PDB file of C-alpha atoms in Angstrom:
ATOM      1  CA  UNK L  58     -87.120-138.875-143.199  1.00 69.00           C
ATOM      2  CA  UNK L  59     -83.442-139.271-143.845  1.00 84.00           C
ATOM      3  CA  UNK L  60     -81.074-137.663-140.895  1.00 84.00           C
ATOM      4  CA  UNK L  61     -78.693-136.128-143.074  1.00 84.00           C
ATOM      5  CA  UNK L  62     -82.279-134.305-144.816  1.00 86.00           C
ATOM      6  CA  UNK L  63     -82.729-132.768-141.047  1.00 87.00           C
ATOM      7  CA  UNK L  64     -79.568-132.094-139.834  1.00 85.00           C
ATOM      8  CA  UNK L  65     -78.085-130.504-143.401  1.00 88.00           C
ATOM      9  CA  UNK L  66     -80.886-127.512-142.945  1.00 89.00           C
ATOM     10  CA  UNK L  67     -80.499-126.773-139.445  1.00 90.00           C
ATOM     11  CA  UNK L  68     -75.778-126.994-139.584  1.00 91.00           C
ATOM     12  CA  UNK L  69     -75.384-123.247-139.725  1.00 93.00           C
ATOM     13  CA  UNK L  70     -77.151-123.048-136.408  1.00 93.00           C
ATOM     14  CA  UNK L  71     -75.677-125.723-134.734  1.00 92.00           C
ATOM     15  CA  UNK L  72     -72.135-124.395-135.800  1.00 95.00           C
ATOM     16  CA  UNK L  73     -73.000-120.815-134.890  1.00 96.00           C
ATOM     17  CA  UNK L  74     -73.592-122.090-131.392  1.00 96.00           C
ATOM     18  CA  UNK L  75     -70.929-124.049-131.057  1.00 96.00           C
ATOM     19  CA  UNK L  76     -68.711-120.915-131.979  1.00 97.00           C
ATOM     20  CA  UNK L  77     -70.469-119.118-129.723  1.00 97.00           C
ATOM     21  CA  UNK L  78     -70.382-121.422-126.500  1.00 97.00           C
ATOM     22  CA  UNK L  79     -66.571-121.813-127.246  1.00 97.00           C
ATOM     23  CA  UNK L  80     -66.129-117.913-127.200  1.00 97.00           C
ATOM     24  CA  UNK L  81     -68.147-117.511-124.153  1.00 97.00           C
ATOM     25  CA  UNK L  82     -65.812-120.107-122.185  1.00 96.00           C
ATOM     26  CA  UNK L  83     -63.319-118.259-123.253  1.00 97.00           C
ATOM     27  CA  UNK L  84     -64.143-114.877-122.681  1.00 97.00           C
ATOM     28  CA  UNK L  85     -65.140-116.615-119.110  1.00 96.00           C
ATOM     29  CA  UNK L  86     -61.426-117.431-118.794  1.00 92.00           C
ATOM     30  CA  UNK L  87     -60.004-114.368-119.711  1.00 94.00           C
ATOM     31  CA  UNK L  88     -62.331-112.455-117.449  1.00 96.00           C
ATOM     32  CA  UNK L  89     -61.792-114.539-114.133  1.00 91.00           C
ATOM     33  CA  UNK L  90     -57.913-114.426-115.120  1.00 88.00           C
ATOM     34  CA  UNK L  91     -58.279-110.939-114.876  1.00 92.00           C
ATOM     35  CA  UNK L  92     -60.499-110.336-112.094  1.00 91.00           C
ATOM     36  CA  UNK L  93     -57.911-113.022-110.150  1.00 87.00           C
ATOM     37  CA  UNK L  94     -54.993-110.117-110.547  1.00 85.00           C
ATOM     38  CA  UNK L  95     -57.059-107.535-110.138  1.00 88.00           C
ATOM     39  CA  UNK L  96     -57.843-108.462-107.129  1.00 86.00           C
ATOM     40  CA  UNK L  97     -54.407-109.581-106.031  1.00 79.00           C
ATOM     41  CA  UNK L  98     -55.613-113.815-105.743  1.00 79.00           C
ATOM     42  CA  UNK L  99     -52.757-116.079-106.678  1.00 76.00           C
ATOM     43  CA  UNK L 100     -53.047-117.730-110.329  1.00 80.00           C
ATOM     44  CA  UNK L 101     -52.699-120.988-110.672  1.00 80.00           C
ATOM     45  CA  UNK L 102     -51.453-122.955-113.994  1.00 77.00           C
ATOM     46  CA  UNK L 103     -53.029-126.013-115.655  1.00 73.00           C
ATOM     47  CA  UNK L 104     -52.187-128.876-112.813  1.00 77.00           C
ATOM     48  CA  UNK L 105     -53.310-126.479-109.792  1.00 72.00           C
ATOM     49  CA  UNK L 106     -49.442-125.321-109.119  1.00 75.00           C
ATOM     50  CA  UNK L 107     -49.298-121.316-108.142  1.00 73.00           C
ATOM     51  CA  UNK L 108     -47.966-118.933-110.853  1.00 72.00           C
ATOM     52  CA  UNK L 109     -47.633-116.364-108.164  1.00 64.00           C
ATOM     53  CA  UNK L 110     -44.593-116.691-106.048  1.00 58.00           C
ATOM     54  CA  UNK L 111     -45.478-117.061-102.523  1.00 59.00           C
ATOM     55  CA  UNK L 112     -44.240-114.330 -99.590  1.00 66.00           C
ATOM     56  CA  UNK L 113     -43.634-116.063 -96.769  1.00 74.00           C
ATOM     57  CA  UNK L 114     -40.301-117.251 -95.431  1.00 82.00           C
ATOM     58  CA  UNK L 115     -39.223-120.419 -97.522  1.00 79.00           C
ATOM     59  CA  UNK L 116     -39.582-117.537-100.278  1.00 75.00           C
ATOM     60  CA  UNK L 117     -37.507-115.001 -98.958  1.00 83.00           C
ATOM     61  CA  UNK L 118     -34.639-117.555 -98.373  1.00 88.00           C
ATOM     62  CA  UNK L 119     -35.095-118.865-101.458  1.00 85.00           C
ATOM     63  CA  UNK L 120     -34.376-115.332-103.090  1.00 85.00           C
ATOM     64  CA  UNK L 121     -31.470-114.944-100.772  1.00 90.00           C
ATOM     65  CA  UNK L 122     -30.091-117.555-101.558  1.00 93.00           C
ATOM     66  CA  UNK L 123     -30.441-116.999-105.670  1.00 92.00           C
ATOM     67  CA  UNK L 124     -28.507-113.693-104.698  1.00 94.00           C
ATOM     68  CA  UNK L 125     -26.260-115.275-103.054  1.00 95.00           C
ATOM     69  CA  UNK L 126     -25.851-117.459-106.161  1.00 95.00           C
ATOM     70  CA  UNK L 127     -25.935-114.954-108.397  1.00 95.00           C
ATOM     71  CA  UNK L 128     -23.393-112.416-107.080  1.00 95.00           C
ATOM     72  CA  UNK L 129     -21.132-115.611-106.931  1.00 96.00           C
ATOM     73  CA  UNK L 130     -21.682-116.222-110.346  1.00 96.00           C
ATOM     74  CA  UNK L 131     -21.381-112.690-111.506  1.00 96.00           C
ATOM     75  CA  UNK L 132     -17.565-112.795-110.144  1.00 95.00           C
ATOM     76  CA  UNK L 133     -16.453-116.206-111.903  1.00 96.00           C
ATOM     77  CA  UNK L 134     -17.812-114.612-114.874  1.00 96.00           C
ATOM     78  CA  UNK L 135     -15.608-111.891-114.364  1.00 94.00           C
ATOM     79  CA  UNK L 136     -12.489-113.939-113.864  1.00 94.00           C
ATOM     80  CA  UNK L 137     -13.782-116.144-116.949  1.00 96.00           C
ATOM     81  CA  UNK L 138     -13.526-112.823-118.853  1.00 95.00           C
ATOM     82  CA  UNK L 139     -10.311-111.387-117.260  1.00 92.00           C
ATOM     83  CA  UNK L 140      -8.688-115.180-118.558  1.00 93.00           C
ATOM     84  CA  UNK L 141     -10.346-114.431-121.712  1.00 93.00           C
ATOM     85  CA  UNK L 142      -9.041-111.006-122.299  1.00 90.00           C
ATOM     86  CA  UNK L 143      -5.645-112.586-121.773  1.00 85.00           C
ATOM     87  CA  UNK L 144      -6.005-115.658-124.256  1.00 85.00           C
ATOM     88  CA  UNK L 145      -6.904-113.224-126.853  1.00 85.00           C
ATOM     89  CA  UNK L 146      -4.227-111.098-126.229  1.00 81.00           C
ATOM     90  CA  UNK L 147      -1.624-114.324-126.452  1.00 75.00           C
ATOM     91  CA  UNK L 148      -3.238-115.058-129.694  1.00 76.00           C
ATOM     92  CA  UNK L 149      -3.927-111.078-131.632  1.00 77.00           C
ATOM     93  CA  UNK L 150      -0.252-110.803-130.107  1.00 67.00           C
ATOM     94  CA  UNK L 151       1.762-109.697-133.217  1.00 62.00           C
ATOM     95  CA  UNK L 152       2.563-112.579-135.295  1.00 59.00           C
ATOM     96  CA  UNK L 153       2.376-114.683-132.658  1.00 62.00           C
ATOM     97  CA  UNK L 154       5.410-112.958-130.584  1.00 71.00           C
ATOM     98  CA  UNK L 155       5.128-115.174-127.378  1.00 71.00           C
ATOM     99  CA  UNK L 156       5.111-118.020-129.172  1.00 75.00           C
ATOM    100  CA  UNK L 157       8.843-117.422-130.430  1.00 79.00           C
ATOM    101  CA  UNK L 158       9.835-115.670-126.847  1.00 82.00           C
ATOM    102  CA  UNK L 159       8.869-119.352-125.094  1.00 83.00           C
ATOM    103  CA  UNK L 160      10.822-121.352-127.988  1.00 85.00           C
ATOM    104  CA  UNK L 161      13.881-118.590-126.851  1.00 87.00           C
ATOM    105  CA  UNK L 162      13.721-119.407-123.557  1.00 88.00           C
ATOM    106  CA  UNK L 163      13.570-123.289-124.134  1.00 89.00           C
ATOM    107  CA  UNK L 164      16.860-122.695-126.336  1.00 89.00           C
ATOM    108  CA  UNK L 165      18.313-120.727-123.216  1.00 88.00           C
ATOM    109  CA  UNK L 166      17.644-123.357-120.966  1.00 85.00           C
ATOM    110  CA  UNK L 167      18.761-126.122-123.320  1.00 84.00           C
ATOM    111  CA  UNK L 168      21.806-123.961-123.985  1.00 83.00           C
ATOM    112  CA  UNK L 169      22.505-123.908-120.240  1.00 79.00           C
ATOM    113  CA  UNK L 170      21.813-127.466-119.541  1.00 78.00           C
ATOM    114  CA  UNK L 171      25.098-128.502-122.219  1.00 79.00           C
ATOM    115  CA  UNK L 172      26.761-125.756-121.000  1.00 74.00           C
ATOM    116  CA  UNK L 173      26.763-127.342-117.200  1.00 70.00           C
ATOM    117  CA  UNK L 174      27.230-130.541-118.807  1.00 65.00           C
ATOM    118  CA  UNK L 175      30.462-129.422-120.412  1.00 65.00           C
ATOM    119  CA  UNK L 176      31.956-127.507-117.304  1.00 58.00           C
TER     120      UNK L 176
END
């Protein structure tokens, strides 16, 4: 008999199972996953490394230390936004106002320096 003429019959089956072994590996995952945080185990990702932050020391400098970061951040951000407030201020200023109160001053000075040059 041909191999095709025994296998052909039989495919339905053979697929079905494989379905169903795949779903039961699955499902196998999924349930030790869960029973893992129910249980309060660490979970671990595909190469073995923990998902679950550790509690010991290193760990609690660690997050110290990211506050520490943080807050630090938090206040250059502030002064970023303080500078920025200020830019847009120089720039929504009314038709550019500043702008023509530094050329002023530049005449001023340049109207002082030939004015010590004459005397």
């Amino acid at each position: 008999m041909d191999a095709a003429a025994i296998i052909v019959p039989h495919l339905p089956w053979v697929i079905g199972a494989g379905l169903a072994i795949g779903a039961a590996g699955v499902f196998g995952w999924i349930h030790t996953t869960r029973l893992k945080i129910k249980h309060g185990y660490p979970l671990e990702g595909m190469w073995g490394q923990s998902l679950k932050p550790g509690t010991g020391e290193e760990a609690k400098q660690r997050i110290s230390l990211l506050t520490q970061e943080n807050a630090e951040l938090r206040a250059e951000l502030g002064a970023v936004k303080d500078r920025l407030i200020n830019v847009e201020r120089i720039v929504t200023d009314g038709g550019y106002a500043l702008g023509s109160e530094i050329d002023a001053l530049r005449e001023r000075a340049l109207e002082d320096r030939t004015d010590k040059g004459n005397a």
